[in-house]
mmCIF file of C-alpha atoms in Angstrom:
data_model
loop_
_atom_site.group_PDB
_atom_site.id
_atom_site.type_symbol
_atom_site.label_atom_id
_atom_site.label_comp_id
_atom_site.label_asym_id
_atom_site.label_seq_id
_atom_site.Cartn_x
_atom_site.Cartn_y
_atom_site.Cartn_z
ATOM 1 C CA ARG X 3 0.000 0.000 0.000
ATOM 2 C CA VAL X 4 1.308 3.450 -0.859
ATOM 3 C CA THR X 5 0.968 5.931 1.982
ATOM 4 C CA SER X 6 1.845 9.594 2.207
ATOM 5 C CA ARG X 7 5.156 8.584 3.826
ATOM 6 C CA GLN X 8 5.957 6.053 1.108
ATOM 7 C CA SER X 9 6.468 6.571 -2.581
ATOM 8 C CA PRO X 10 6.615 3.986 -5.335
ATOM 9 C CA ALA X 11 10.131 2.771 -6.110
ATOM 10 C CA VAL X 12 11.366 3.689 -9.541
ATOM 11 C CA ARG X 13 14.301 1.681 -10.778
ATOM 12 C CA ARG X 14 14.083 2.013 -14.581
ATOM 13 C CA PRO X 15 11.849 3.758 -17.105
ATOM 14 C CA HIS X 16 8.306 2.645 -16.364
ATOM 15 C CA ASP X 17 4.925 2.226 -17.975
ATOM 16 C CA GLY X 18 3.104 4.137 -15.252
ATOM 17 C CA ARG X 19 1.333 1.143 -13.677
ATOM 18 C CA LEU X 20 1.811 0.218 -10.027
ATOM 19 C CA HIS X 21 2.609 -3.421 -9.213
ATOM 20 C CA LYS X 22 2.812 -5.227 -5.880
ATOM 21 C CA ASN X 23 6.355 -6.483 -5.202
ATOM 22 C CA ALA X 24 7.676 -7.946 -1.925
ATOM 23 C CA GLY X 25 5.035 -6.213 0.192
ATOM 24 C CA ASP X 26 5.613 -2.785 -1.379
ATOM 25 C CA TRP X 27 4.389 -1.057 -4.507
ATOM 26 C CA GLN X 28 6.704 -0.248 -7.364
ATOM 27 C CA LEU X 29 6.281 1.061 -10.865
ATOM 28 C CA ALA X 30 6.348 -1.503 -13.637
ATOM 29 C CA THR X 31 9.495 -1.409 -15.716
ATOM 30 C CA GLY X 32 10.238 -2.326 -19.265
ATOM 31 C CA ASP X 33 9.232 0.220 -21.863
ATOM 32 C CA GLN X 34 10.800 3.569 -22.685
ATOM 33 C CA ARG X 35 8.125 6.061 -21.667
ATOM 34 C CA MET X 36 10.337 8.552 -19.894
ATOM 35 C CA SER X 37 11.048 11.663 -21.933
ATOM 36 C CA PRO X 38 14.439 11.828 -23.640
ATOM 37 C CA THR X 39 16.685 14.886 -23.450
ATOM 38 C CA PRO X 40 16.793 17.820 -25.889
ATOM 39 C CA TYR X 41 19.539 17.928 -28.509
ATOM 40 C CA SER X 42 20.850 19.972 -31.452
ATOM 41 C CA LYS X 43 21.535 18.605 -34.916
ATOM 42 C CA ASP X 44 22.121 20.177 -38.350
ATOM 43 C CA GLY X 45 21.269 23.701 -37.195
ATOM 44 C CA ALA X 46 18.066 22.693 -35.420
ATOM 45 C CA PHE X 47 17.189 22.252 -31.765
ATOM 46 C CA PHE X 48 14.966 19.293 -30.834
ATOM 47 C CA PHE X 49 12.934 19.465 -27.616
ATOM 48 C CA PRO X 50 10.795 16.572 -26.303
ATOM 49 C CA VAL X 51 7.317 17.120 -24.869
ATOM 50 C CA ARG X 52 5.125 14.413 -23.366
ATOM 51 C CA VAL X 53 1.361 14.927 -23.786
ATOM 52 C CA TYR X 54 -0.374 14.811 -20.408
ATOM 53 C CA TYR X 55 -4.055 14.473 -19.602
ATOM 54 C CA GLU X 56 -4.220 18.197 -18.796
ATOM 55 C CA ASP X 57 -3.125 18.944 -22.395
ATOM 56 C CA THR X 58 -6.046 17.171 -24.039
ATOM 57 C CA ASP X 59 -9.640 18.073 -24.776
ATOM 58 C CA ALA X 60 -12.750 15.936 -24.331
ATOM 59 C CA ALA X 61 -11.889 13.949 -27.476
ATOM 60 C CA GLY X 62 -8.505 12.962 -26.038
ATOM 61 C CA VAL X 63 -6.445 15.043 -28.461
ATOM 62 C CA VAL X 64 -4.134 17.951 -27.710
ATOM 63 C CA TYR X 65 -6.075 21.194 -27.334
ATOM 64 C CA TYR X 66 -5.046 23.498 -30.180
ATOM 65 C CA ALA X 67 -3.592 26.292 -27.998
ATOM 66 C CA ASN X 68 -1.191 23.878 -26.292
ATOM 67 C CA TYR X 69 0.901 23.608 -29.457
ATOM 68 C CA LEU X 70 1.789 27.274 -28.897
ATOM 69 C CA LYS X 71 2.864 26.417 -25.332
ATOM 70 C CA TYR X 72 5.014 23.522 -26.542
ATOM 71 C CA ALA X 73 6.654 25.818 -29.118
ATOM 72 C CA GLU X 74 7.326 28.463 -26.448
ATOM 73 C CA ARG X 75 9.000 25.901 -24.177
ATOM 74 C CA ALA X 76 11.161 24.707 -27.054
ATOM 75 C CA ARG X 77 12.221 28.269 -27.976
ATOM 76 C CA THR X 78 13.097 29.004 -24.351
ATOM 77 C CA GLU X 79 15.176 25.839 -24.022
ATOM 78 C CA TRP X 80 16.791 26.475 -27.424
ATOM 79 C CA LEU X 81 17.928 29.914 -26.222
ATOM 80 C CA ARG X 82 19.102 28.441 -22.910
ATOM 81 C CA SER X 83 21.131 25.817 -24.798
ATOM 82 C CA THR X 84 23.014 28.643 -26.540
ATOM 83 C CA GLY X 85 23.812 30.390 -23.250
ATOM 84 C CA ILE X 86 21.051 32.996 -23.555
ATOM 85 C CA GLU X 87 19.171 33.125 -20.259
ATOM 86 C CA GLN X 88 16.080 35.283 -20.789
ATOM 87 C CA ASP X 89 15.530 36.129 -17.125
ATOM 88 C CA ALA X 90 19.158 37.278 -16.699
ATOM 89 C CA MET X 91 19.021 39.205 -19.989
ATOM 90 C CA LEU X 92 15.936 41.099 -18.808
ATOM 91 C CA ARG X 93 17.320 41.685 -15.319
ATOM 92 C CA GLU X 94 20.849 42.721 -16.354
ATOM 93 C CA GLN X 95 20.365 44.320 -19.793
ATOM 94 C CA GLY X 96 16.699 45.276 -19.738
ATOM 95 C CA ILE X 97 16.061 43.284 -22.929
ATOM 96 C CA GLY X 98 13.281 40.767 -23.426
ATOM 97 C CA PHE X 99 11.727 38.799 -26.258
ATOM 98 C CA VAL X 100 8.041 38.927 -27.183
ATOM 99 C CA VAL X 101 6.047 37.120 -29.841
ATOM 100 C CA ALA X 102 5.118 39.696 -32.481
ATOM 101 C CA HIS X 103 3.428 37.281 -34.887
ATOM 102 C CA ALA X 104 2.637 33.567 -34.994
ATOM 103 C CA GLU X 105 1.140 31.349 -37.659
ATOM 104 C CA VAL X 106 0.142 27.763 -36.949
ATOM 105 C CA ARG X 107 -0.883 25.068 -39.392
ATOM 106 C CA TYR X 108 -2.415 22.056 -37.677
ATOM 107 C CA ARG X 109 -1.780 18.842 -39.583
ATOM 108 C CA ARG X 110 -2.500 15.772 -37.448
ATOM 109 C CA PRO X 111 -3.729 15.670 -33.853
ATOM 110 C CA ALA X 112 -1.423 14.514 -31.091
ATOM 111 C CA ARG X 113 -2.948 12.367 -28.360
ATOM 112 C CA LEU X 114 -2.614 11.616 -24.672
ATOM 113 C CA ASP X 115 0.813 10.184 -23.766
ATOM 114 C CA ASP X 116 2.357 10.880 -27.193
ATOM 115 C CA LEU X 117 5.993 11.863 -27.130
ATOM 116 C CA LEU X 118 6.293 14.959 -29.296
ATOM 117 C CA TRP X 119 9.470 16.496 -30.659
ATOM 118 C CA VAL X 120 9.514 20.245 -31.262
ATOM 119 C CA GLU X 121 12.099 21.191 -33.883
ATOM 120 C CA THR X 122 13.193 24.834 -33.781
ATOM 121 C CA ARG X 123 15.219 26.616 -36.461
ATOM 122 C CA LEU X 124 16.168 30.269 -36.704
ATOM 123 C CA GLN X 125 15.302 31.413 -40.244
ATOM 124 C CA GLU X 126 15.889 35.157 -40.270
ATOM 125 C CA LEU X 127 17.686 37.612 -38.037
ATOM 126 C CA GLY X 128 16.787 41.280 -38.445
ATOM 127 C CA LYS X 129 17.822 44.360 -36.528
ATOM 128 C CA VAL X 130 15.043 43.968 -33.938
ATOM 129 C CA ARG X 131 13.202 40.803 -34.960
ATOM 130 C CA MET X 132 13.948 37.181 -35.659
ATOM 131 C CA SER X 133 11.866 34.572 -37.415
ATOM 132 C CA MET X 134 11.747 30.919 -36.398
ATOM 133 C CA ARG X 135 10.293 27.827 -37.999
ATOM 134 C CA GLN X 136 9.001 25.172 -35.610
ATOM 135 C CA ILE X 137 7.687 21.729 -36.453
ATOM 136 C CA ILE X 138 5.962 19.567 -33.866
ATOM 137 C CA ARG X 139 6.061 15.838 -34.612
ATOM 138 C CA ALA X 140 4.565 12.736 -33.051
ATOM 139 C CA GLY X 141 6.837 10.016 -34.403
ATOM 140 C CA ASP X 142 7.174 10.642 -38.137
ATOM 141 C CA ALA X 143 3.839 12.475 -38.412
ATOM 142 C CA ILE X 144 3.752 16.273 -38.340
ATOM 143 C CA SER X 145 1.196 17.530 -35.818
ATOM 144 C CA ALA X 146 1.735 21.272 -36.288
ATOM 145 C CA GLU X 147 3.957 23.695 -38.189
ATOM 146 C CA LEU X 148 4.623 27.159 -36.816
ATOM 147 C CA THR X 149 6.285 30.307 -38.059
ATOM 148 C CA VAL X 150 6.970 32.646 -35.163
ATOM 149 C CA GLU X 151 8.342 36.183 -35.280
ATOM 150 C CA ILE X 152 10.051 37.325 -32.091
ATOM 151 C CA ALA X 153 10.769 40.987 -31.314
ATOM 152 C CA SER X 154 13.436 42.308 -28.976
ATOM 153 C CA VAL X 155 12.062 44.923 -26.540
ATOM 154 C CA ASN X 156 13.068 46.906 -23.471
ATOM 155 C CA ARG X 157 11.173 46.953 -20.158
ATOM 156 C CA ASP X 158 8.696 49.466 -21.620
ATOM 157 C CA PHE X 159 8.122 47.175 -24.627
ATOM 158 C CA ALA X 160 9.844 49.572 -27.026
ATOM 159 C CA PRO X 161 11.863 47.863 -29.795
ATOM 160 C CA VAL X 162 15.562 47.265 -29.047
ATOM 161 C CA ARG X 163 18.261 46.392 -31.582
ATOM 162 C CA LEU X 164 19.810 42.952 -31.411
ATOM 163 C CA ASP X 165 23.475 43.934 -31.049
ATOM 164 C CA GLY X 166 26.781 42.766 -29.612
ATOM 165 C CA PRO X 167 27.292 39.279 -28.195
ATOM 166 C CA LEU X 168 23.542 38.563 -28.323
ATOM 167 C CA ARG X 169 23.440 39.169 -32.082
ATOM 168 C CA GLU X 170 26.681 37.211 -32.620
ATOM 169 C CA THR X 171 25.263 34.197 -30.768
ATOM 170 C CA LEU X 172 22.021 34.304 -32.741
ATOM 171 C CA ALA X 173 23.808 34.831 -36.072
ATOM 172 C CA ARG X 174 25.733 31.584 -35.553
ATOM 173 C CA LEU X 175 22.402 29.754 -35.353
ATOM 174 C CA LEU X 176 20.969 30.902 -38.675
ATOM 175 C CA ASP X 177 19.645 28.068 -40.802
#
């Protein structure tokens, strides 16, 4: 029996089911349902997202607005992987990023417990704005394609030029 003082033992990736073992409960092992780690390849950043119950609608598919959330998480982690910490950039330099425009094309619905991969590529780098292409896949199937334009702003939301080390870092990432 699992009590508030006890937690299920996790020894390997699990399938989420609890099984009785030697008088205690433990999670069943065997399949690879834990989320893998993000990685970069060929100028793109790949970020894994597991679909949870809270992400789905009554039909059991991912609610359309959640694709925007998944893309935002991937962009944030992509920047972090390059050494750009958005909270520090805002605190120390007074510069932040905001979404100025987003287009989404929904292709195939993702479902509960799917492992999605969000691919992020920088396509254009302007003086104040940058454009990114993001593709969200469930296996080999494309669930959504996004084009997102990000603007660089100060604390008052006035446009700020992308200059210096920030621009150099982003320029190295151009597709």
